[in-house]
Coordinates of C-alpha atoms in Angstrom, one line a residue:
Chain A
X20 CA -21.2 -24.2 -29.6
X21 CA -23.5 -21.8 -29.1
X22 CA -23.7 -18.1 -28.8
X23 CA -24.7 -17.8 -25.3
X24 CA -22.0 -20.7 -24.2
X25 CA -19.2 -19.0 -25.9
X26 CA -20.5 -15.4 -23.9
X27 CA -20.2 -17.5 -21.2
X28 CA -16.5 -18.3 -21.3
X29 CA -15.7 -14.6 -22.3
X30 CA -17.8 -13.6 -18.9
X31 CA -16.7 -16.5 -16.7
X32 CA -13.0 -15.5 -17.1
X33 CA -13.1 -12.7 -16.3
X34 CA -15.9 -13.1 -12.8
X35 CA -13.4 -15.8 -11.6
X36 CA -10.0 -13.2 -12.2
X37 CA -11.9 -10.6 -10.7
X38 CA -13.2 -13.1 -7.6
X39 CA -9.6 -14.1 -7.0
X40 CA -7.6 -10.8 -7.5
X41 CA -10.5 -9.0 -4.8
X42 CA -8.8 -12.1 -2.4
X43 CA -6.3 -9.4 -1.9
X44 CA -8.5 -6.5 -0.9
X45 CA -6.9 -5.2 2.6
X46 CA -3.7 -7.8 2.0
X47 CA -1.9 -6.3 -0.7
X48 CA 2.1 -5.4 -0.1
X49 CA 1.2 -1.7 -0.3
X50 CA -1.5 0.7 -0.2
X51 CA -1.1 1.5 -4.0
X52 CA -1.2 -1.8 -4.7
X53 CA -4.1 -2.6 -2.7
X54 CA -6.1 0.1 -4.4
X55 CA -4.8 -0.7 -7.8
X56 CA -5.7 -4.3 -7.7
X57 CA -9.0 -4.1 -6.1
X58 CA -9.7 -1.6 -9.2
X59 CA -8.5 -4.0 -11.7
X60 CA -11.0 -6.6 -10.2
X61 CA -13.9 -3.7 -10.4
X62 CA -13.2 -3.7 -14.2
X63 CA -13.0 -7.2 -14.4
X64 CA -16.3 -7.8 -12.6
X65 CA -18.1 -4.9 -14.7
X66 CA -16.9 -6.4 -17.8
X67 CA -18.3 -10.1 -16.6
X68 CA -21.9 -8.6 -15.5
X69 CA -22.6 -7.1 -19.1
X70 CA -21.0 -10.5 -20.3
X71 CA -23.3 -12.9 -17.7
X72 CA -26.2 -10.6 -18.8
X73 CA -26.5 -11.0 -22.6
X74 CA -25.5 -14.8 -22.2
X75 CA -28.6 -15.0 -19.8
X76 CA -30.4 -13.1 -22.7
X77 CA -29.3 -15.1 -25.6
X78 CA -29.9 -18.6 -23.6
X79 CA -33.5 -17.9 -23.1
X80 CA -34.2 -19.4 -20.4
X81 CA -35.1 -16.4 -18.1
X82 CA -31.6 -16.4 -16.2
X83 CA -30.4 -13.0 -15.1
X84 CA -26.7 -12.3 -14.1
X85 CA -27.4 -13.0 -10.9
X86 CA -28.8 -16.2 -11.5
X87 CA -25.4 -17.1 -13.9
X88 CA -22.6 -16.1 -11.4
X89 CA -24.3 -17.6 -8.3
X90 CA -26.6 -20.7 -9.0
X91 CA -24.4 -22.7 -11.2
X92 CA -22.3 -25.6 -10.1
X93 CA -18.6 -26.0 -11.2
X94 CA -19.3 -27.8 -13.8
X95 CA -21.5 -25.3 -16.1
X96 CA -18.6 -22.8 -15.3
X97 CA -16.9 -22.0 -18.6
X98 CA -13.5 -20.5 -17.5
X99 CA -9.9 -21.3 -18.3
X100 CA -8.2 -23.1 -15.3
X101 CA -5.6 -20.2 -15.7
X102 CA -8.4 -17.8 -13.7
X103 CA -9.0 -20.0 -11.0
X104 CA -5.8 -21.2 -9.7
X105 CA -5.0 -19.6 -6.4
X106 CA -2.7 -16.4 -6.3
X107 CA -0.1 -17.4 -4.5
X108 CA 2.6 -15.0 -3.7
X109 CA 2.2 -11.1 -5.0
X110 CA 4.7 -12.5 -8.1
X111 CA 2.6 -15.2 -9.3
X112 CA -0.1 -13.1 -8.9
X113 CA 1.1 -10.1 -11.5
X114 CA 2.7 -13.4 -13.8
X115 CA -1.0 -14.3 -14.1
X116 CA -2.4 -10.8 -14.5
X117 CA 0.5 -10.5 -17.2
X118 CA 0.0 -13.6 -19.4
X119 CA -4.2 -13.1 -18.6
X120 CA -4.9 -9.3 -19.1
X121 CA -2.1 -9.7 -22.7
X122 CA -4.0 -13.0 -23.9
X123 CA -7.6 -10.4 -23.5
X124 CA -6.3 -7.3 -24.5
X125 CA -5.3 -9.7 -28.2
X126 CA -8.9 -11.2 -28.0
X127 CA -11.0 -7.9 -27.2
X128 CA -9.0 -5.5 -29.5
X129 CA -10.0 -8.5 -32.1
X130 CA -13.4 -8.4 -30.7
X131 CA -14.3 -5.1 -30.8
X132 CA -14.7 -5.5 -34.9
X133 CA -17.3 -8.7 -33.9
X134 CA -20.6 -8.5 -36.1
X135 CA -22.6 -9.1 -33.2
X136 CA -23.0 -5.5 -31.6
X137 CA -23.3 -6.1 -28.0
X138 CA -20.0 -8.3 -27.8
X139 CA -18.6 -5.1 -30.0
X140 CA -19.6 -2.5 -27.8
X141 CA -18.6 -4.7 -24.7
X142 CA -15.1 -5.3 -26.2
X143 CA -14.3 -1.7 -27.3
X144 CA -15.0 -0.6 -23.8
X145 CA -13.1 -3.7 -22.1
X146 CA -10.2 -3.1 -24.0
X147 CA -9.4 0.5 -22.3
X148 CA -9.1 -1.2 -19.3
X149 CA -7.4 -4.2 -20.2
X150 CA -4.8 -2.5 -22.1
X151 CA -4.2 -0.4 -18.1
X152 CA -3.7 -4.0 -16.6
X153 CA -1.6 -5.3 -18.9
X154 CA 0.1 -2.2 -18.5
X155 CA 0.5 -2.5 -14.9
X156 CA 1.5 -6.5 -15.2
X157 CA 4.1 -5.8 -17.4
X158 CA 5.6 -2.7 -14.9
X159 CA 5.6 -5.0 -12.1
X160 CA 6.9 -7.8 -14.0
X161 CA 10.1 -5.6 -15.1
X162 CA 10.8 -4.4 -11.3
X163 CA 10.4 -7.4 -9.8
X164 CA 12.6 -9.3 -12.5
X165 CA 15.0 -6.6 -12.6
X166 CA 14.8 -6.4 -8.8
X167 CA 16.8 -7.9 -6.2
X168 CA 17.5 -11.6 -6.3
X169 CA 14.4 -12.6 -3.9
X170 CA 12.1 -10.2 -6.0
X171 CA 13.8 -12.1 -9.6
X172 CA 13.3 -15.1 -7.9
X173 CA 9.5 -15.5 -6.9
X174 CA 8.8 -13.8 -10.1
X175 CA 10.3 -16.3 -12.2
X176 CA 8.8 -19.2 -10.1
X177 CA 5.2 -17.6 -10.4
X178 CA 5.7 -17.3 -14.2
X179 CA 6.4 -20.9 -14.1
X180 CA 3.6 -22.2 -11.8
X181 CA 1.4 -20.0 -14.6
X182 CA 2.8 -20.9 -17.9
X183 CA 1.4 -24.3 -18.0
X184 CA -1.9 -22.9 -17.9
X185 CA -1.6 -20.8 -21.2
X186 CA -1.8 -22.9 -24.1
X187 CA -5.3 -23.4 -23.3
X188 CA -6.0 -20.0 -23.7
X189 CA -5.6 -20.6 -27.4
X190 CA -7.2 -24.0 -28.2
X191 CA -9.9 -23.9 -30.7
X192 CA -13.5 -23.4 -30.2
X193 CA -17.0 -22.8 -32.1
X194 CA -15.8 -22.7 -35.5
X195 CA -19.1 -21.4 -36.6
X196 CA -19.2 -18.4 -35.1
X197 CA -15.9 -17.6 -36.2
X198 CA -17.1 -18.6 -39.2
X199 CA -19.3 -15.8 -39.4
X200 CA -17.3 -12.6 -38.1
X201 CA -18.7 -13.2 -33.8
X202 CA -16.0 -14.8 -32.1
X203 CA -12.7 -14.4 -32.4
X204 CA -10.3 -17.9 -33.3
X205 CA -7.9 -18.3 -30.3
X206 CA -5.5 -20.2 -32.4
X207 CA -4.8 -16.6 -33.8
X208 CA -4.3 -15.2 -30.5
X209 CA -1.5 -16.6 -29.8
X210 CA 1.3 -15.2 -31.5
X211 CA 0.9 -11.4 -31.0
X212 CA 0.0 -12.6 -27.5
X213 CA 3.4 -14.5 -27.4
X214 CA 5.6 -11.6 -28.3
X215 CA 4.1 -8.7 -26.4
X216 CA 4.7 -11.5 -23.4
X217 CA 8.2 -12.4 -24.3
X218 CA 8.8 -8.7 -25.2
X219 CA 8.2 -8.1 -21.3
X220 CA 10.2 -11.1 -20.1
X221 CA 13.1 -9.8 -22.0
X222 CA 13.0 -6.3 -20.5
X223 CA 12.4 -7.9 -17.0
X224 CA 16.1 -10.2 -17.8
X225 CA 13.6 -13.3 -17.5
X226 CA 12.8 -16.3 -19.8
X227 CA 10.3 -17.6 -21.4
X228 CA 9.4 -21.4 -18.6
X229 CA 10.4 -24.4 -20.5
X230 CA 7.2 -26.3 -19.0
X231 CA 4.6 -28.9 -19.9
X232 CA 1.0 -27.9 -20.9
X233 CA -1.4 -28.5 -18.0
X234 CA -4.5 -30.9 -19.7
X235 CA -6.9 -27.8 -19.5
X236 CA -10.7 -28.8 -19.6
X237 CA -12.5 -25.4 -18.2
X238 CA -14.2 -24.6 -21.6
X239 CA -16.3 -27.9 -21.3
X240 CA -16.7 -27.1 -17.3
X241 CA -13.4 -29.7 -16.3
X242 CA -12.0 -27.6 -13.4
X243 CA -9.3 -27.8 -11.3
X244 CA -9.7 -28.2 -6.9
X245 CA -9.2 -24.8 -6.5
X246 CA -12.4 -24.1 -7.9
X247 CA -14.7 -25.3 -5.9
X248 CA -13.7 -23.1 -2.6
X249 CA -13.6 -20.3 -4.4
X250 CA -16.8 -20.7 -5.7
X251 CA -18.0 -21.8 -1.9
X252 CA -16.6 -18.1 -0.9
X253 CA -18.8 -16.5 -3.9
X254 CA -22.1 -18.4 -3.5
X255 CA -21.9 -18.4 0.2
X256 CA -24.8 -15.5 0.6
X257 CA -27.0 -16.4 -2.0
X258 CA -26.9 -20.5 -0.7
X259 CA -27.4 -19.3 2.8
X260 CA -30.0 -16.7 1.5
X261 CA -31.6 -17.6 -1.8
X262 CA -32.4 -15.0 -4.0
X263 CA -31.3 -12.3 -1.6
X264 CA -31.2 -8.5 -3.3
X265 CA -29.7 -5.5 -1.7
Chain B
X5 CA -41.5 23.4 -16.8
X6 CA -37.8 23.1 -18.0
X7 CA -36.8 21.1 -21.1
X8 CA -35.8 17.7 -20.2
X9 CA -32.4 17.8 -21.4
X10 CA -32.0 21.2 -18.8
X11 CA -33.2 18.8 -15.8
X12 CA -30.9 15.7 -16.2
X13 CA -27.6 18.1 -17.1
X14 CA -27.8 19.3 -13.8
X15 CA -27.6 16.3 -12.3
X16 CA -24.1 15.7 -10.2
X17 CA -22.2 12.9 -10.7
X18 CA -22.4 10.8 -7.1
X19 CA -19.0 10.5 -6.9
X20 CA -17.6 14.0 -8.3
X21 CA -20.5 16.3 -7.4
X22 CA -18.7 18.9 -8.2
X23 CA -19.5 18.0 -12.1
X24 CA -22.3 17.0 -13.3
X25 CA -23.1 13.9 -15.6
X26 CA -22.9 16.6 -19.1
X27 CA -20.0 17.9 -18.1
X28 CA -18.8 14.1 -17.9
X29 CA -20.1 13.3 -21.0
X30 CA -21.9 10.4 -19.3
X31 CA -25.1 12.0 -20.5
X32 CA -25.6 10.7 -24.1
X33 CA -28.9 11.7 -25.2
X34 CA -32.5 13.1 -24.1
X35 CA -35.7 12.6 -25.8
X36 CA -39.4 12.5 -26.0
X37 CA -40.8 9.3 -27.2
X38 CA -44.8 8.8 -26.8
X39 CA -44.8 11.6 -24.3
X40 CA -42.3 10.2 -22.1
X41 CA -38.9 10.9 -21.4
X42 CA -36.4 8.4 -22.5
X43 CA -32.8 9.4 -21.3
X44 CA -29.5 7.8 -22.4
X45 CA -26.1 7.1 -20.0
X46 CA -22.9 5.3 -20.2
X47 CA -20.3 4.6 -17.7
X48 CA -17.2 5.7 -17.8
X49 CA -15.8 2.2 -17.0
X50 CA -17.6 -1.2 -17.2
X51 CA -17.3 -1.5 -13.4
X52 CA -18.2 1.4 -12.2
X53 CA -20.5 1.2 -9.5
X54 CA -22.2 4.9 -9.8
X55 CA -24.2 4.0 -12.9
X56 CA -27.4 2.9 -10.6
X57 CA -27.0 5.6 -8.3
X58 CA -27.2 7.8 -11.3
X59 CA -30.0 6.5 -13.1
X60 CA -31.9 6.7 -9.8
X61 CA -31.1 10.5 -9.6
X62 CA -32.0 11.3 -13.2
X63 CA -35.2 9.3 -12.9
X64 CA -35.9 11.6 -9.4
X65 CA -34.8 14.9 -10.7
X66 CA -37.3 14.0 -13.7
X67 CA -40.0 12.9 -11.6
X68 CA -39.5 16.2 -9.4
X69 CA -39.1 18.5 -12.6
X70 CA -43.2 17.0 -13.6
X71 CA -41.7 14.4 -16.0
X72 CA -43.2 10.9 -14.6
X73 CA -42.2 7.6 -16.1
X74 CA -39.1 8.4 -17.4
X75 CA -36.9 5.7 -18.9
X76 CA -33.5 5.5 -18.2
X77 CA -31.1 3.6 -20.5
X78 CA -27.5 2.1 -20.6
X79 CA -25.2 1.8 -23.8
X80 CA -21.7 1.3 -23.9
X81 CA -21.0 2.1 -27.4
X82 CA -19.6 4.1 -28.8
X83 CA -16.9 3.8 -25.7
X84 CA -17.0 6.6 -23.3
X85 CA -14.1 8.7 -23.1
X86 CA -12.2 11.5 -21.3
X87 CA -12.1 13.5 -24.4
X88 CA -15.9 14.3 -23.9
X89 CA -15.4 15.5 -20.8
X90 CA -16.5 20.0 -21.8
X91 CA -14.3 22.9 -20.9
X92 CA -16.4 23.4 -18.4
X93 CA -16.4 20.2 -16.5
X94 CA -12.6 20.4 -17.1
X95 CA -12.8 23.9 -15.0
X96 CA -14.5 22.2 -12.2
X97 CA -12.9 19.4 -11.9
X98 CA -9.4 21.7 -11.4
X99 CA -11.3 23.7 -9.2
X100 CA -12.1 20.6 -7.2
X101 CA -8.7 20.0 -6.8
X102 CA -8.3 16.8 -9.7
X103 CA -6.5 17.7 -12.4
X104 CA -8.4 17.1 -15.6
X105 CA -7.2 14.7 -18.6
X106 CA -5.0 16.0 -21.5
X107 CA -6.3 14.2 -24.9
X108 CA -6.6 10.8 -25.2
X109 CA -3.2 10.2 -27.6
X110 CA -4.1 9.2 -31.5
X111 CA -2.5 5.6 -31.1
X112 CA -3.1 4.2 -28.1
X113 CA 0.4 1.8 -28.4
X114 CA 2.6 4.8 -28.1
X115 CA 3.1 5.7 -24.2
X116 CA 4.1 9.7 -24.6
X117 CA 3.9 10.7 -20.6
X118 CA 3.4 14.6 -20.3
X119 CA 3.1 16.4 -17.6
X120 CA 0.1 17.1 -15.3
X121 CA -0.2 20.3 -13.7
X122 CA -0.8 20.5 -9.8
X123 CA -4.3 21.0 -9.0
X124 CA -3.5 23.0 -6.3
X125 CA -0.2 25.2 -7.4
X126 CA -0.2 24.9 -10.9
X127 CA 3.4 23.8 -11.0
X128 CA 3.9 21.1 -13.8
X129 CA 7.0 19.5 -11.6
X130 CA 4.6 16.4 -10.6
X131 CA 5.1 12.8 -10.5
X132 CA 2.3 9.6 -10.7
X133 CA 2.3 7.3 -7.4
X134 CA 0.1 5.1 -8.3
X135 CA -1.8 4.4 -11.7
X136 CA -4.7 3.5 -9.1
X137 CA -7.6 6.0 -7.2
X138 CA -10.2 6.0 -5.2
X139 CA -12.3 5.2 -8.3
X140 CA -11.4 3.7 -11.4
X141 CA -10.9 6.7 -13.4
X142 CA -8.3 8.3 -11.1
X143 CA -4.6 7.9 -10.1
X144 CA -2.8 9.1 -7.5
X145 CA -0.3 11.9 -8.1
X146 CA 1.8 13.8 -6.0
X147 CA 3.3 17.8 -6.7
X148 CA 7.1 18.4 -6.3
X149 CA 6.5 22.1 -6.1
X150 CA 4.1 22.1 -3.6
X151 CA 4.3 18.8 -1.9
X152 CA 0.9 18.0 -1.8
X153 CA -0.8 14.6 -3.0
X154 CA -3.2 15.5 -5.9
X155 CA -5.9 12.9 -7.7
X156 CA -5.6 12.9 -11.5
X157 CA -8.6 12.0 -14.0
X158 CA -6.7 9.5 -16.2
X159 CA -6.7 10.4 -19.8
X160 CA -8.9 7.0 -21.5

């Protein structure tokens, strides 16, 4: 794979996160949470526009960020089917930001020692933030767990709608430019990934979902339905208006 | 004509004008290349939305200090953080009623909570209501003592 493709993942993930966790701008169950969340997907959507940007560089082709998040079709999106999946109630919501923002926070700390600079310097800075939402997840997942029964219960049934989606946060990719010191392996990921996350579960008095992988696919642009409304909803202005700037 | 470096540190910060972008530490670096000014910033988070805003007011106050053509440029690394924030910024930012950052701890694993003092009374009895602000590097706290919700620049 190429540099630029692999950019591409690293930025898609986290534009789509940040797309679907602003769907609760106005809607969340308080005002804290409202603020909080819409700041997670500001982060999220700073880290994807630096991402978008140096994958439009390295591709050569003259695209600009704006050109990457909103004139491509589903199929040249390179994120995990994990980011995309609807939110669902606030407690799947926080089981994805959990098992998400702990997988990133593993692959930018990892990143941040990348030889190629501008995927460094974008990692070291993500990582400050990502450790703040994993932080946050992992709060929420303990009170909810360790809350009342109906809190216990919708968080254990988000963490099960979710879990399926995980093991392709980890399958292999561009062995080459792990090969030489640029990406990180996701294979390697996954164990410090799965103990922080089962570390939380314990604390919250849940369990780690005994549940099938889901087939996966979003790395070679395979996507799920509930991508294509969600990109509808984040193209709309720039099909209706082409190339419109503010 | 003042020295470039005395023109863009006086420039406020769009969304904490009671600082400006030096006292932030957003201000990296000011030089003279080929006669023009070439001017260095980084954002305090990756999605913060005042980095245009402010590379439109350094180029202006430039422009309006005599210094045309100025470039204005972005890096991320090294990492911002709220340890380069100077006394002085620190001051203001208590004056303005946020209570400033204590040190960003050593190892970032260890979560050691200490107490923030109440912009407004001074009383360290205070308590976090929200890890969240009105901008990504603030959170909501509120004083015991005095009763009074307070913002808190977030230690990062």
């Amino acid at each position: 794979m190429s540099l630029a493709g692999y950019v591409l993942g690293l930025a898609d993930d986290a534009l789509v996160l940040a797309q679907r966790t602003s769907e609760w701008t106005a809607r969340a169950p308080t005002l804290e949470e409202d603020v909080a969340l819409a700041n997670i997907a500001l982060d999220l959507l700073g880290q994807a526009r630096y991402l978008l940007t140096y994958a439009g560089a390295e591709e050569g082709a003259g695209r600009d960020e704006d050109a990457l998040a909103y004139r491509r079709p589903s199929s040249e999106f390179r994120n995990v089917h994990l980011v995309e999946l609807p939110n669902g109630d606030f407690g799947r919501t926080i089981a994805r930001l959990l098992v998400f923002s702990a997988y990133r926070y593993e692959l930018l700390t990892r990143l941040a020692d990348s030889a190629d600079p501008t995927l460094a310097a974008v990692a070291a800075k993500g990582v400050k933030e990502v450790a703040y939402h994993r932080d946050h997840a992992a709060q929420w997942t303990v009170r909810l767990g360790a809350g009342t029964t109906e809190s216990r219960r919708r968080m254990g049934a988000g963490l099960a709608d979710v879990w399926p989606y995980t093991p392709e946060l980890f399958t292999e990719e561009s062995a080459a430019l792990v090969a030489a010191g640029v990406a990180v392996d996701p294979v390697s990921l996954s164990e410090p990934w799965l103990a922080f996350v089962s570390g939380v579960l314990t604390s919250a008095g849940l369990v780690v979902p005994d549940v099938a992988a889901a087939p996966g696919g979003g790395r070679r642009g395979v996507h799920t339905d509930a991508m294509g409304p969600l990109l509808d909803e984040l193209q709309s202005l720039h099909r209706a208006h082409p190339g419109a700037v503010w | 004509m003042s020295a470039p470096w005395d023109v863009v540190a006086t420039v406020p910060d769009p969304e904490l004008p009671a600082v400006t972008i030096a006292d932030l530490g957003i201000l990296r670096s000011v030089s003279i290349v080929d006669g023009r000014v070439v001017v260095t910033v980084t954002p305090t988070y990756s999605g913060c939305p005042a980095l245009a805003e402010i590379t439109a007011d350094v180029r202006r106050a430039l422009t309006d200090a005599g210094y045309a053509d100025a470039e204005v440029h972005t890096v991320l690394a090294p990492a911002w953080t709220t340890d380069w924030i100077t006394e002085a910024g620190r001051r203001k930012l208590a004056e303005y009623g946020i209570a400033p950052p204590g040190a960003v701890s050593p190892a970032p694993s260890v979560s050691l909570p200490l107490s923030v003092r109440c912009p407004q009374c001074g009383s360290p009895d205070t308590r976090e209501s929200s890890r969240f602000s009105g901008t990504p590097c603030r959170a909501l706290w509120v004083c015991r003592a005095c009763r009074e919700p307070f913002e808190h620049m977030k230690a990062l």
